[in-house]
Coordinates of C-alpha atoms and ligand atoms in Angstrom, one line a residue:
M28 CA 62.1 -82.8 159.3
I29 CA 65.1 -82.3 161.6
L30 CA 66.0 -84.8 164.3
E31 CA 68.0 -83.1 167.1
N32 CA 69.8 -86.1 168.6
K33 CA 70.9 -88.2 165.6
P34 CA 71.9 -91.8 166.5
L35 CA 75.5 -91.6 165.2
K36 CA 77.3 -93.9 167.6
P37 CA 76.5 -97.6 168.2
A38 CA 74.1 -98.5 171.0
P39 CA 74.1 -101.6 173.2
L40 CA 71.1 -103.8 172.8
L41 CA 69.6 -106.2 175.3
V42 CA 67.3 -109.0 173.9
V43 CA 65.1 -110.3 176.6
V44 CA 63.3 -113.6 176.1
A45 CA 60.4 -113.7 178.6
S46 CA 58.5 -116.8 179.9
F47 CA 55.3 -116.5 181.8
D48 CA 54.9 -118.7 184.8
P49 CA 51.8 -117.6 186.8
N50 CA 52.0 -120.3 189.5
G51 CA 55.6 -119.6 190.0
N52 CA 56.7 -123.2 190.2
G53 CA 59.6 -122.6 187.8
K54 CA 58.6 -125.3 185.3
N55 CA 56.5 -125.5 182.2
D56 CA 53.1 -127.0 183.2
Y57 CA 52.0 -127.4 179.6
D58 CA 50.5 -130.9 179.2
E59 CA 49.5 -131.8 175.7
N60 CA 46.9 -134.2 177.0
N61 CA 45.4 -131.6 179.3
V62 CA 45.7 -128.1 177.8
A63 CA 42.4 -126.7 179.1
P64 CA 43.9 -125.2 182.4
L65 CA 46.1 -122.9 180.3
Y66 CA 42.9 -121.2 179.0
D67 CA 40.8 -121.4 182.1
K68 CA 40.7 -118.1 183.8
E69 CA 40.2 -119.8 187.2
S70 CA 43.2 -122.0 186.8
P71 CA 46.5 -121.2 188.5
I72 CA 48.3 -121.8 185.2
Y73 CA 46.0 -119.6 183.1
G74 CA 48.1 -117.8 180.6
E75 CA 51.3 -119.8 181.2
Q76 CA 53.6 -119.8 178.3
W77 CA 57.3 -120.7 178.1
A78 CA 59.9 -119.6 175.6
I79 CA 61.6 -122.4 173.7
S80 CA 64.4 -120.4 172.0
K81 CA 68.0 -121.4 172.6
P82 CA 70.2 -118.5 173.9
Q83 CA 72.8 -119.0 171.2
E84 CA 70.3 -119.0 168.4
V85 CA 68.8 -115.8 169.6
Y86 CA 72.3 -114.3 169.9
D87 CA 73.3 -115.4 166.4
R88 CA 70.1 -113.9 164.8
F89 CA 70.7 -110.5 166.4
F90 CA 74.5 -110.3 166.6
G91 CA 76.4 -113.3 165.4
G92 CA 75.4 -114.4 161.9
E93 CA 76.3 -112.7 158.6
K94 CA 72.6 -111.6 158.2
S95 CA 72.2 -110.5 161.8
L96 CA 70.3 -107.4 162.9
M97 CA 73.6 -105.9 163.9
N98 CA 74.9 -106.3 160.3
F99 CA 71.7 -105.0 158.8
Y100 CA 72.2 -101.7 160.6
K101 CA 75.9 -101.6 159.8
E102 CA 75.2 -102.1 156.1
M103 CA 72.4 -99.6 156.0
T104 CA 74.3 -96.8 157.9
H105 CA 77.8 -97.4 156.6
D106 CA 78.9 -98.2 160.1
K107 CA 77.5 -94.9 161.4
F108 CA 75.1 -96.8 163.7
W109 CA 74.4 -100.3 164.9
F110 CA 73.2 -102.3 167.9
Y111 CA 75.9 -104.3 169.7
P112 CA 75.4 -107.0 172.4
V113 CA 75.2 -105.4 175.8
P114 CA 77.5 -107.0 178.4
I115 CA 75.7 -109.1 181.0
D116 CA 77.4 -107.7 184.1
H117 CA 76.2 -110.4 186.6
P118 CA 75.4 -113.6 184.6
D119 CA 74.1 -116.7 186.3
E120 CA 75.0 -120.2 185.2
N121 CA 72.5 -120.2 182.4
S122 CA 73.3 -116.7 181.0
L123 CA 75.3 -115.8 178.0
D124 CA 77.9 -113.1 178.8
S125 CA 76.3 -110.6 176.5
G126 CA 73.3 -109.6 174.4
V127 CA 70.6 -112.0 175.4
L128 CA 68.8 -112.7 178.7
F129 CA 66.1 -115.2 179.5
V130 CA 63.8 -114.2 182.3
T131 CA 60.7 -115.7 183.8
V132 CA 57.9 -113.6 185.4
N133 CA 55.2 -114.9 187.7
I134 CA 52.2 -113.5 185.8
P135 CA 50.1 -114.8 182.9
H136 CA 51.0 -113.8 179.4
P137 CA 49.7 -110.2 178.9
S138 CA 46.9 -111.2 176.6
A139 CA 45.6 -113.5 179.4
L140 CA 46.4 -111.1 182.1
R141 CA 44.1 -108.6 180.6
N142 CA 41.2 -110.9 181.3
T143 CA 41.9 -111.1 185.0
G144 CA 40.3 -108.8 187.4
D145 CA 42.2 -105.5 187.6
Y146 CA 43.6 -105.2 184.1
N147 CA 42.6 -104.1 180.6
N148 CA 44.4 -104.4 177.3
E149 CA 46.7 -101.5 177.9
T150 CA 47.4 -101.9 181.6
A151 CA 48.1 -105.6 181.2
A152 CA 50.7 -105.0 178.5
A153 CA 52.3 -102.2 180.6
K154 CA 52.4 -104.5 183.7
A155 CA 54.0 -107.3 181.8
I156 CA 56.6 -105.1 180.2
A157 CA 57.4 -103.5 183.6
E158 CA 57.8 -106.9 185.2
I159 CA 60.0 -108.2 182.5
V160 CA 62.3 -105.1 182.5
K161 CA 62.5 -105.3 186.3
A162 CA 63.5 -109.0 186.1
C163 CA 66.6 -107.9 184.1
D164 CA 67.8 -105.6 186.9
P165 CA 70.0 -108.1 188.8
Y166 CA 71.9 -109.0 185.6
I167 CA 72.9 -105.6 184.2
D168 CA 74.1 -102.3 185.8
F169 CA 71.7 -100.1 184.0
A170 CA 72.8 -97.0 185.8
K171 CA 76.1 -96.9 184.0
Y172 CA 74.3 -96.3 180.7
D173 CA 72.8 -93.0 181.9
T174 CA 75.8 -91.2 180.5
D175 CA 74.3 -87.7 180.8
G176 CA 73.3 -88.3 184.4
D177 CA 69.6 -87.3 184.0
G178 CA 68.3 -90.5 185.5
V179 CA 66.9 -91.9 182.2
V180 CA 68.3 -94.8 180.1
R181 CA 67.1 -94.0 176.6
P182 CA 67.0 -96.5 173.7
T183 CA 70.1 -94.7 172.3
D184 CA 71.9 -95.4 175.6
L185 CA 70.7 -99.0 175.9
A186 CA 68.1 -100.5 173.6
I187 CA 65.8 -103.3 174.8
V188 CA 63.8 -105.8 172.7
I189 CA 61.4 -108.1 174.5
L190 CA 60.5 -111.4 172.9
N191 CA 57.4 -112.6 174.7
A192 CA 57.0 -116.4 174.7
G193 CA 54.3 -117.0 172.1
Y194 CA 53.5 -115.8 168.7
D195 CA 53.7 -112.3 167.2
R196 CA 50.2 -111.3 166.1
S197 CA 51.4 -109.1 163.2
S198 CA 52.7 -112.1 161.2
A199 CA 51.3 -115.3 162.8
E200 CA 48.1 -116.7 161.3
A201 CA 45.5 -117.0 164.0
D202 CA 43.7 -120.3 164.7
N203 CA 40.1 -119.1 164.4
S204 CA 38.8 -122.6 165.0
F205 CA 40.1 -122.1 168.6
S206 CA 38.9 -118.6 169.2
T207 CA 38.2 -115.4 167.3
I208 CA 39.3 -113.2 170.1
I209 CA 42.3 -111.2 168.9
C210 CA 45.6 -112.3 170.5
E211 CA 43.9 -115.3 172.2
N212 CA 44.0 -117.5 169.2
G213 CA 47.6 -118.4 168.6
P214 CA 48.2 -121.2 166.1
T215 CA 49.4 -123.9 168.5
P216 CA 47.8 -125.2 171.8
S217 CA 50.9 -124.5 173.8
H218 CA 51.1 -120.9 172.7
R219 CA 47.6 -119.5 172.3
F220 CA 48.4 -116.0 173.6
M221 CA 50.0 -113.5 171.2
V222 CA 51.3 -109.9 171.4
H223 CA 51.5 -107.3 168.6
G224 CA 54.9 -106.0 167.8
T225 CA 55.2 -102.4 169.1
S226 CA 57.5 -99.8 170.3
Q227 CA 56.2 -99.1 173.9
P228 CA 56.8 -96.5 176.5
T229 CA 57.4 -97.8 180.0
D230 CA 58.6 -96.4 183.3
V231 CA 60.6 -98.8 185.4
T232 CA 63.1 -97.7 188.1
M233 CA 66.2 -99.9 188.2
R234 CA 69.0 -100.2 190.8
G235 CA 70.9 -96.9 191.1
G236 CA 67.6 -95.0 190.6
V237 CA 67.7 -94.8 186.8
K238 CA 64.6 -95.3 184.7
V239 CA 64.0 -97.4 181.6
V240 CA 61.5 -95.5 179.5
R241 CA 61.0 -97.3 176.2
V242 CA 61.3 -100.9 174.8
S243 CA 60.4 -102.8 171.6
N244 CA 58.0 -105.5 172.4
M245 CA 57.0 -108.5 170.2
G246 CA 56.3 -112.2 170.1
E247 CA 59.1 -114.9 170.3
Y248 CA 57.6 -116.7 167.3
R249 CA 56.9 -115.2 163.9
S250 CA 54.6 -117.9 162.6
V251 CA 54.2 -121.7 162.4
K252 CA 55.8 -121.7 158.9
V253 CA 58.8 -119.5 159.7
G254 CA 59.3 -120.4 163.4
L255 CA 61.2 -118.0 165.5
M256 CA 61.0 -114.3 165.1
T257 CA 63.3 -113.1 162.2
I258 CA 65.1 -109.7 162.3
G259 CA 62.6 -107.6 160.2
T260 CA 60.1 -106.8 162.9
P261 CA 62.8 -106.1 165.6
A262 CA 64.7 -103.9 163.1
H263 CA 61.4 -102.0 162.4
E264 CA 60.5 -101.6 166.1
L265 CA 64.0 -100.6 167.1
A266 CA 64.0 -98.0 164.3
H267 CA 60.8 -96.6 166.0
N268 CA 62.7 -96.4 169.3
L269 CA 65.2 -94.2 167.6
G270 CA 62.5 -92.0 166.1
A271 CA 61.5 -93.6 162.7
Q272 CA 57.9 -93.3 161.7
D273 CA 55.6 -95.8 160.0
M274 CA 55.2 -95.5 156.2
Y275 CA 52.0 -97.4 155.9
S276 CA 48.3 -96.3 156.3
R277 CA 47.9 -95.9 160.0
W278 CA 44.5 -95.3 161.6
T279 CA 42.4 -95.9 158.5
P280 CA 39.3 -97.9 159.5
P281 CA 39.1 -101.2 157.6
A282 CA 35.9 -100.2 155.8
D283 CA 37.6 -97.0 154.6
A284 CA 40.9 -98.6 153.6
E285 CA 42.2 -97.9 150.1
P286 CA 44.4 -100.9 149.3
R287 CA 45.9 -99.1 146.3
W288 CA 46.9 -96.0 148.3
P289 CA 50.5 -95.2 147.2
T290 CA 52.5 -96.0 150.3
P291 CA 56.2 -97.0 149.6
R292 CA 55.4 -100.7 150.2
R293 CA 58.5 -102.8 150.0
F294 CA 60.9 -99.9 149.6
T295 CA 61.2 -99.0 153.3
L296 CA 61.7 -100.9 156.5
M297 CA 58.8 -98.8 157.9
C298 CA 56.3 -100.3 155.4
S299 CA 56.1 -103.8 154.1
G300 CA 59.9 -103.9 153.5
N301 CA 60.4 -105.3 157.0
H302 CA 58.6 -108.5 155.9
I303 CA 60.8 -109.4 152.8
C304 CA 61.8 -113.1 152.9
D305 CA 59.6 -113.5 156.0
G306 CA 61.6 -110.8 157.7
S307 CA 65.0 -112.4 157.3
M308 CA 66.1 -109.9 154.6
P309 CA 64.5 -106.5 155.4
A310 CA 64.7 -103.5 153.2
Y311 CA 66.5 -100.4 154.3
L312 CA 64.8 -97.3 155.5
D313 CA 63.4 -94.9 152.8
P314 CA 66.0 -92.2 151.8
Y315 CA 64.0 -89.5 153.6
Q316 CA 64.5 -91.2 157.0
R317 CA 68.1 -92.2 156.2
V318 CA 68.8 -88.5 155.9
Y319 CA 66.7 -87.7 158.9
F320 CA 68.9 -90.0 161.1
G321 CA 72.1 -88.6 159.6
W322 CA 72.9 -91.9 158.0
A323 CA 73.2 -90.7 154.4
D324 CA 75.0 -87.9 152.6
E325 CA 72.8 -85.5 150.8
T326 CA 73.6 -83.6 147.7
V327 CA 71.3 -80.7 146.8
A328 CA 70.6 -80.1 143.2
E329 CA 69.6 -76.4 143.1
E330 CA 70.8 -76.1 139.5
D331 CA 70.0 -78.2 136.4
G332 CA 72.8 -80.5 135.5
V333 CA 74.3 -84.0 135.8
Y334 CA 74.8 -85.5 139.3
T335 CA 76.2 -88.8 140.4
L336 CA 74.5 -91.2 142.8
H337 CA 76.2 -94.1 144.7
S338 CA 74.7 -97.3 145.9
T339 CA 74.7 -98.5 149.5
L340 CA 77.3 -101.3 149.1
S341 CA 79.7 -98.9 147.3
G342 CA 80.2 -97.4 150.8
K343 CA 79.4 -94.0 149.4
Y344 CA 75.6 -94.0 149.4
N345 CA 74.1 -90.6 148.8
V346 CA 70.8 -89.1 148.0
L347 CA 70.1 -86.3 145.6
K348 CA 67.7 -83.7 146.8
V349 CA 66.2 -81.9 143.7
T350 CA 64.6 -78.6 144.7
T351 CA 61.4 -77.2 143.1
P352 CA 59.8 -73.7 143.0
N353 CA 57.8 -74.7 146.1
P354 CA 60.3 -74.6 149.0
D355 CA 58.2 -77.3 150.8
E356 CA 58.4 -79.8 148.0
Y357 CA 61.4 -81.6 146.6
F358 CA 62.3 -84.8 144.9
I359 CA 64.8 -87.4 146.1
C360 CA 66.8 -89.8 143.9
E361 CA 68.7 -92.7 145.2
I362 CA 70.2 -96.0 144.0
R363 CA 68.6 -99.2 145.2
L364 CA 70.3 -102.4 144.0
K365 CA 69.5 -106.0 144.6
E366 CA 72.5 -106.5 146.8
G367 CA 73.3 -107.3 150.4
F368 CA 70.2 -107.2 152.6
E369 CA 68.2 -105.9 149.6
T370 CA 69.0 -108.9 147.3
F371 CA 65.3 -109.7 147.3
L372 CA 64.0 -106.1 147.2
D373 CA 61.6 -107.2 144.4
N374 CA 60.5 -110.7 143.3
D375 CA 61.8 -110.4 139.7
E376 CA 65.0 -112.2 139.2
N377 CA 65.7 -110.3 136.0
S378 CA 65.5 -107.0 137.8
K379 CA 68.8 -105.4 139.0
G380 CA 67.3 -102.4 140.7
G381 CA 68.1 -98.8 139.6
V382 CA 67.2 -95.3 140.6
L383 CA 64.1 -94.6 142.7
V384 CA 62.4 -91.2 142.7
W385 CA 60.6 -89.9 145.7
H386 CA 58.5 -86.8 146.2
V387 CA 58.8 -85.2 149.6
D388 CA 56.3 -82.5 150.9
E389 CA 57.7 -81.0 154.1
K390 CA 54.4 -79.1 154.6
I391 CA 52.7 -82.4 155.0
N392 CA 55.5 -83.9 157.1
E393 CA 55.5 -80.9 159.5
E394 CA 52.0 -81.7 160.4
W395 CA 51.8 -85.5 160.1
F396 CA 55.3 -87.1 160.2
L397 CA 55.6 -87.2 164.0
K398 CA 52.0 -88.4 164.3
A399 CA 52.9 -91.4 162.0
Q400 CA 50.4 -90.3 159.4
C401 CA 52.5 -88.7 156.7
V402 CA 51.6 -91.3 154.2
S403 CA 48.4 -92.6 155.7
S404 CA 45.1 -92.8 153.8
N405 CA 43.1 -91.9 156.9
R406 CA 41.0 -88.7 157.1
P407 CA 42.3 -86.9 160.1
N408 CA 40.3 -83.7 159.4
G409 CA 37.6 -85.4 157.5
Q410 CA 39.6 -85.7 154.3
R411 CA 42.7 -87.5 153.0
H412 CA 45.9 -85.5 152.4
D413 CA 48.8 -85.9 150.0
L414 CA 51.7 -88.1 151.1
G415 CA 54.7 -86.4 152.7
N416 CA 57.1 -89.1 151.5
A417 CA 55.8 -90.6 148.2
L418 CA 57.5 -93.1 146.0
K419 CA 57.0 -92.3 142.3
P420 CA 57.5 -95.6 140.5
R421 CA 58.3 -95.8 136.8
L422 CA 55.3 -98.1 136.3
G423 CA 52.6 -99.5 138.5
M424 CA 50.4 -96.4 139.1
E425 CA 47.0 -96.6 137.5
E426 CA 47.1 -95.3 133.9
I427 CA 44.9 -92.7 132.4
R428 CA 44.4 -93.2 128.6
D429 CA 42.8 -91.2 125.9
D430 CA 39.9 -92.4 123.7
D431 CA 42.4 -94.1 121.4
G432 CA 43.9 -96.0 124.2
N433 CA 47.1 -94.0 124.3
F434 CA 48.8 -93.5 127.7
V435 CA 48.3 -89.9 128.9
K436 CA 49.4 -89.8 132.5
F437 CA 49.2 -91.7 135.8
G438 CA 46.3 -91.5 138.3
P439 CA 46.7 -91.1 142.0
L440 CA 46.6 -94.7 143.1
Y441 CA 48.5 -97.9 142.4
A442 CA 47.2 -100.1 139.6
E443 CA 45.9 -103.6 140.5
G444 CA 48.8 -106.0 140.4
S445 CA 51.6 -103.4 140.2
R446 CA 55.1 -104.9 140.4
A447 CA 57.9 -103.6 142.6
S448 CA 60.5 -104.5 140.0
E449 CA 59.0 -101.9 137.6
S450 CA 59.6 -99.0 140.1
Y451 CA 63.2 -98.2 139.1
F452 CA 64.5 -95.9 136.4
F453 CA 67.7 -96.9 134.5
K454 CA 69.3 -96.7 131.1
S455 CA 68.5 -99.6 128.8
D456 CA 67.8 -100.4 125.2
D457 CA 64.3 -99.2 125.9
E458 CA 64.4 -95.4 126.2
N459 CA 61.2 -95.5 128.3
T460 CA 63.0 -96.9 131.3
A461 CA 65.3 -93.9 131.7
T462 CA 63.4 -90.8 132.4
F463 CA 61.1 -89.6 135.3
K464 CA 58.7 -86.9 134.2
S465 CA 56.9 -85.1 137.1
E466 CA 54.0 -84.0 134.9
L467 CA 52.9 -87.7 134.7
Y468 CA 52.4 -88.0 138.5
C469 CA 49.9 -86.4 140.8
G470 CA 49.3 -86.0 144.6
A471 CA 47.2 -88.9 145.9
A472 CA 44.6 -86.6 147.5
S473 CA 45.0 -83.3 145.6
G474 CA 45.3 -84.9 142.2
S475 CA 47.7 -82.0 141.4
Y476 CA 50.4 -82.9 138.8
S477 CA 54.1 -82.3 139.3
L478 CA 53.7 -80.4 142.6
N479 CA 51.0 -80.8 145.3
V480 CA 50.8 -77.1 145.7
F481 CA 51.9 -74.3 143.2
P482 CA 52.9 -71.2 145.2
E483 CA 51.7 -67.9 143.9
G484 CA 53.8 -66.8 140.9
V485 CA 54.8 -70.4 140.0
S486 CA 53.7 -71.5 136.6
K487 CA 51.3 -74.5 136.7
D488 CA 53.3 -75.7 133.7
F489 CA 56.4 -76.3 135.9
K490 CA 57.8 -79.8 135.5
L491 CA 60.9 -81.7 136.4
H492 CA 62.6 -84.4 134.3
I493 CA 65.2 -86.7 135.7
E494 CA 67.0 -88.8 133.1
V495 CA 69.2 -91.7 134.3
L496 CA 72.3 -91.9 132.2
D497 CA 73.6 -95.3 133.3
E498 CA 72.6 -98.9 133.6
P499 CA 72.0 -100.3 137.1
G500 CA 75.3 -100.2 139.0
E501 CA 77.0 -98.8 142.1
E502 CA 77.5 -95.4 140.4
M503 CA 74.7 -93.9 138.3
R504 CA 74.5 -90.4 136.9
V505 CA 71.2 -88.5 136.6
K506 CA 70.5 -85.4 134.5
V507 CA 68.1 -82.9 136.1
T508 CA 66.1 -80.6 133.9
R509 CA 63.4 -78.2 135.1
K510 CA 60.9 -76.7 132.6
D511 CA 58.3 -74.1 132.9
K512 CA 56.2 -75.3 130.0
Ligands
LIG11 ZN1 55.7 -99.5 163.0

């Protein structure tokens, strides 16, 4: 896939922490001895929820600390792209001078608002976002970020993350003894109403006539255990704002879910990688999307031979694209080491990382990538399709064995209890850790080995071997060999 406007210069970011004060008296009416009015639809304080973050803490998480969201993007992109704190042009006595704004809107939390008269789920979320964005208008001169003069402030001109007072539903454990209604069962009495982290379109006209059209929206709290929202979910949602796609099984009904479907799991920010260390040490994007954004150098291996890979922290991260006889399908090699933000990429302290091998199918991606279904296990046309961006782990796929119990090849799904630390290829004393052999791996839906589709004239015996010649390190060589039989 090709992205026309690649994010290759840093963008300002506004983090908005929003409190909900439906009776508009400007103070928190939560009373631990009388919480019922917060949940009573007839009460003037129904859906009231106040943020309790401190401005400097929020600032440090996003911009200030060593493991900030800003540094995450800098590290992942080699300083090609990051989010920096937007200047607050007109601060009041409580505002920081950049990056973070606290606003209060005189409506109930959106998950309460949806129960009142004129709103439903969708329109309540849209109304709350619009009110919150509008409340930022006096503080920032949005018009100056419309650099191309088309009246629209895009996320690459000025990105916005809204932290809604209350929990984020994607990571907080609900209190089902209070309620089973989704997003109305937050884990503490003062914060029962929750939102789901999303990247949301909006349409708010600001001073100077410019429109804000998209924001990332999530809860202020991650969970009772972790406390305030960490950087993983914002990094994921902001990547969406730039054009990244989810790499987990979207739109698969729970009854039809296949828990062993071979999504990339921890190895991308757009799958479970954003939750590593409770979201404080998220994984980078998968190499396919790092190339998509223009954040990685790509070497194309049209010929067999030895090629050199570089790790992210070496400052020379590159991906190797290994072509196949099917022009739509290729393999990607990259180094992933347990360093920097990826120190906890897997849970095995003996693992150092190594080379990951991915199988890309652009035919699948052309149809499904922009619909966020390129790796999904759903059945969009009544049946599942192969993955457009599939990790091929060294071990961890289900194993097909012969009658004597000898390993023959891998099946289409993950094995039960597969371990992320067994995904990498690298040179070691054990020769089995070094070589990827395509003929052992099949498409998740097609069950076709080596390639998902063999074009006319291409031998079904085509296979690709990638031998890693070095131990895990910032520079690793791989030897590419294609075979017809
Ligand atoms: Zn997502």
